[in-house]
Amino acid sequence: MNFKITLVLILLASCFGYGQQSIKGTVVDENSIPLMGVSIVVANSANGTTTDFDGNYTISATIGEVLIFSSMGFKTEQVTVSDATIVRVTLVEDAAALEEVVITALGIKREKKH
């Protein structure tokens, strides 16, 4: 009987993802304009996502883990997960990073065969 109870408890614990919770939120710039394509990753893991067209995201993480928000032209922001399930993040422009952007063009080279 104890074996069955233990097995059920183990299965229930695995279903709940060991304390993981679903974090939802929006990423905006300093003018409260939603940012599309912001990369969000859980530090030291392969768990990540990006924001949609309206700056919205959803990611699973446990309390105490760190979410890293990054996007080209903006300073990286880190947020420690608490018991809040909605997290709004404001990214600040990084003028130094914008100056480092280099645009290149691709050309086509054709050779005559003999």
PDB file of C-alpha atoms in Angstrom:
ATOM      1  CA  MET A   1       0.000   0.000   0.000  1.00  0.00           C
ATOM      2  CA  ASN A   2       2.796   2.439   0.882  1.00  0.00           C
ATOM      3  CA  PHE A   3       4.448   1.701  -2.457  1.00  0.00           C
ATOM      4  CA  LYS A   4       1.323   2.793  -4.343  1.00  0.00           C
ATOM      5  CA  ILE A   5       1.043   6.044  -2.369  1.00  0.00           C
ATOM      6  CA  THR A   6       4.722   6.813  -2.947  1.00  0.00           C
ATOM      7  CA  LEU A   7       4.374   6.134  -6.662  1.00  0.00           C
ATOM      8  CA  VAL A   8       1.348   8.430  -6.934  1.00  0.00           C
ATOM      9  CA  LEU A   9       3.196  11.213  -5.094  1.00  0.00           C
ATOM     10  CA  ILE A  10       6.205  10.889  -7.394  1.00  0.00           C
ATOM     11  CA  LEU A  11       4.001  11.044 -10.474  1.00  0.00           C
ATOM     12  CA  LEU A  12       2.173  14.121  -9.156  1.00  0.00           C
ATOM     13  CA  ALA A  13       5.463  15.881  -8.401  1.00  0.00           C
ATOM     14  CA  SER A  14       6.726  15.239 -11.925  1.00  0.00           C
ATOM     15  CA  CYS A  15       3.502  16.651 -13.401  1.00  0.00           C
ATOM     16  CA  PHE A  16       3.990  19.924 -11.591  1.00  0.00           C
ATOM     17  CA  GLY A  17       7.527  20.394 -12.936  1.00  0.00           C
ATOM     18  CA  TYR A  18       9.206  20.491  -9.554  1.00  0.00           C
ATOM     19  CA  GLY A  19       7.841  23.899  -8.599  1.00  0.00           C
ATOM     20  CA  GLN A  20       7.957  25.488 -12.020  1.00  0.00           C
ATOM     21  CA  GLN A  21       5.465  28.203 -12.672  1.00  0.00           C
ATOM     22  CA  SER A  22       4.365  29.873 -15.852  1.00  0.00           C
ATOM     23  CA  ILE A  23       5.599  33.458 -16.033  1.00  0.00           C
ATOM     24  CA  LYS A  24       3.806  35.796 -18.432  1.00  0.00           C
ATOM     25  CA  GLY A  25       4.505  39.396 -19.195  1.00  0.00           C
ATOM     26  CA  THR A  26       5.334  42.162 -21.623  1.00  0.00           C
ATOM     27  CA  VAL A  27       8.638  43.750 -22.616  1.00  0.00           C
ATOM     28  CA  VAL A  28       8.551  47.443 -23.515  1.00  0.00           C
ATOM     29  CA  ASP A  29      11.020  50.245 -24.230  1.00  0.00           C
ATOM     30  CA  GLU A  30      11.381  53.479 -22.240  1.00  0.00           C
ATOM     31  CA  ASN A  31       8.361  54.942 -24.073  1.00  0.00           C
ATOM     32  CA  SER A  32       6.170  51.922 -23.151  1.00  0.00           C
ATOM     33  CA  ILE A  33       6.231  50.687 -26.757  1.00  0.00           C
ATOM     34  CA  PRO A  34       6.096  46.858 -26.909  1.00  0.00           C
ATOM     35  CA  LEU A  35       9.298  45.221 -28.172  1.00  0.00           C
ATOM     36  CA  MET A  36       9.068  42.293 -30.593  1.00  0.00           C
ATOM     37  CA  GLY A  37      11.777  39.617 -30.779  1.00  0.00           C
ATOM     38  CA  VAL A  38      13.321  40.141 -27.345  1.00  0.00           C
ATOM     39  CA  SER A  39      15.208  37.021 -26.243  1.00  0.00           C
ATOM     40  CA  ILE A  40      14.301  35.678 -22.800  1.00  0.00           C
ATOM     41  CA  VAL A  41      16.275  32.803 -21.275  1.00  0.00           C
ATOM     42  CA  VAL A  42      16.457  31.180 -17.866  1.00  0.00           C
ATOM     43  CA  ALA A  43      20.066  31.599 -16.695  1.00  0.00           C
ATOM     44  CA  ASN A  44      22.194  28.441 -16.873  1.00  0.00           C
ATOM     45  CA  SER A  45      19.581  26.483 -18.803  1.00  0.00           C
ATOM     46  CA  ALA A  46      18.377  25.822 -22.338  1.00  0.00           C
ATOM     47  CA  ASN A  47      14.902  27.145 -21.494  1.00  0.00           C
ATOM     48  CA  GLY A  48      14.098  30.244 -23.522  1.00  0.00           C
ATOM     49  CA  THR A  49      11.589  32.123 -25.639  1.00  0.00           C
ATOM     50  CA  THR A  50      11.095  35.395 -27.531  1.00  0.00           C
ATOM     51  CA  THR A  51       8.475  38.107 -27.366  1.00  0.00           C
ATOM     52  CA  ASP A  52       5.681  38.214 -29.935  1.00  0.00           C
ATOM     53  CA  PHE A  53       4.580  41.185 -32.074  1.00  0.00           C
ATOM     54  CA  ASP A  54       2.938  42.834 -29.047  1.00  0.00           C
ATOM     55  CA  GLY A  55       5.940  42.288 -26.733  1.00  0.00           C
ATOM     56  CA  ASN A  56       4.245  39.423 -24.858  1.00  0.00           C
ATOM     57  CA  TYR A  57       6.013  36.296 -23.634  1.00  0.00           C
ATOM     58  CA  THR A  58       5.406  33.143 -21.582  1.00  0.00           C
ATOM     59  CA  ILE A  59       8.158  31.072 -19.981  1.00  0.00           C
ATOM     60  CA  SER A  60       8.390  28.389 -17.270  1.00  0.00           C
ATOM     61  CA  ALA A  61      10.760  28.964 -14.357  1.00  0.00           C
ATOM     62  CA  THR A  62      11.082  28.247 -10.651  1.00  0.00           C
ATOM     63  CA  ILE A  63      11.277  30.773  -7.846  1.00  0.00           C
ATOM     64  CA  GLY A  64      14.848  31.987  -7.431  1.00  0.00           C
ATOM     65  CA  GLU A  65      15.901  31.426 -11.049  1.00  0.00           C
ATOM     66  CA  VAL A  66      17.060  34.415 -13.093  1.00  0.00           C
ATOM     67  CA  LEU A  67      15.434  35.488 -16.365  1.00  0.00           C
ATOM     68  CA  ILE A  68      17.722  37.293 -18.805  1.00  0.00           C
ATOM     69  CA  PHE A  69      16.097  39.713 -21.277  1.00  0.00           C
ATOM     70  CA  SER A  70      18.223  40.841 -24.239  1.00  0.00           C
ATOM     71  CA  SER A  71      17.753  42.562 -27.570  1.00  0.00           C
ATOM     72  CA  MET A  72      20.086  44.305 -29.999  1.00  0.00           C
ATOM     73  CA  GLY A  73      20.357  48.005 -29.185  1.00  0.00           C
ATOM     74  CA  PHE A  74      19.161  47.589 -25.596  1.00  0.00           C
ATOM     75  CA  LYS A  75      20.904  46.933 -22.287  1.00  0.00           C
ATOM     76  CA  THR A  76      20.446  43.390 -20.960  1.00  0.00           C
ATOM     77  CA  GLU A  77      18.082  43.129 -18.004  1.00  0.00           C
ATOM     78  CA  GLN A  78      18.031  40.367 -15.377  1.00  0.00           C
ATOM     79  CA  VAL A  79      15.006  39.564 -13.214  1.00  0.00           C
ATOM     80  CA  THR A  80      14.932  37.044 -10.368  1.00  0.00           C
ATOM     81  CA  VAL A  81      11.750  34.961 -10.403  1.00  0.00           C
ATOM     82  CA  SER A  82       9.523  35.497  -7.368  1.00  0.00           C
ATOM     83  CA  ASP A  83       6.016  34.271  -6.699  1.00  0.00           C
ATOM     84  CA  ALA A  84       4.642  36.850  -9.192  1.00  0.00           C
ATOM     85  CA  THR A  85       3.301  35.243 -12.352  1.00  0.00           C
ATOM     86  CA  ILE A  86       3.135  38.471 -14.380  1.00  0.00           C
ATOM     87  CA  VAL A  87       6.407  40.320 -14.990  1.00  0.00           C
ATOM     88  CA  ARG A  88       6.616  43.530 -17.069  1.00  0.00           C
ATOM     89  CA  VAL A  89      10.147  44.501 -18.106  1.00  0.00           C
ATOM     90  CA  THR A  90      11.375  47.818 -19.501  1.00  0.00           C
ATOM     91  CA  LEU A  91      14.535  47.691 -21.609  1.00  0.00           C
ATOM     92  CA  VAL A  92      16.717  50.805 -21.863  1.00  0.00           C
ATOM     93  CA  GLU A  93      18.444  51.752 -25.122  1.00  0.00           C
ATOM     94  CA  ASP A  94      22.191  51.118 -25.244  1.00  0.00           C
ATOM     95  CA  ALA A  95      23.626  53.894 -27.423  1.00  0.00           C
ATOM     96  CA  ALA A  96      27.108  52.307 -27.373  1.00  0.00           C
ATOM     97  CA  ALA A  97      25.745  49.056 -28.812  1.00  0.00           C
ATOM     98  CA  LEU A  98      23.913  50.907 -31.577  1.00  0.00           C
ATOM     99  CA  GLU A  99      27.176  52.516 -32.720  1.00  0.00           C
ATOM    100  CA  GLU A 100      28.737  49.063 -33.205  1.00  0.00           C
ATOM    101  CA  VAL A 101      26.207  47.883 -35.796  1.00  0.00           C
ATOM    102  CA  VAL A 102      27.829  47.302 -39.188  1.00  0.00           C
ATOM    103  CA  ILE A 103      25.854  46.769 -42.373  1.00  0.00           C
ATOM    104  CA  THR A 104      27.400  44.801 -45.204  1.00  0.00           C
ATOM    105  CA  ALA A 105      26.193  43.960 -48.681  1.00  0.00           C
ATOM    106  CA  LEU A 106      26.457  40.633 -50.463  1.00  0.00           C
ATOM    107  CA  GLY A 107      27.500  40.408 -54.096  1.00  0.00           C
ATOM    108  CA  ILE A 108      27.340  37.745 -56.752  1.00  0.00           C
ATOM    109  CA  LYS A 109      30.493  36.624 -58.468  1.00  0.00           C
ATOM    110  CA  ARG A 110      30.166  34.801 -61.776  1.00  0.00           C
ATOM    111  CA  GLU A 111      32.970  32.995 -63.501  1.00  0.00           C
ATOM    112  CA  LYS A 112      33.111  31.880 -67.122  1.00  0.00           C
ATOM    113  CA  LYS A 113      33.769  28.203 -67.654  1.00  0.00           C
ATOM    114  CA  HIS A 114      36.245  27.301 -70.414  1.00  0.00           C
TER     115      HIS A 114
END
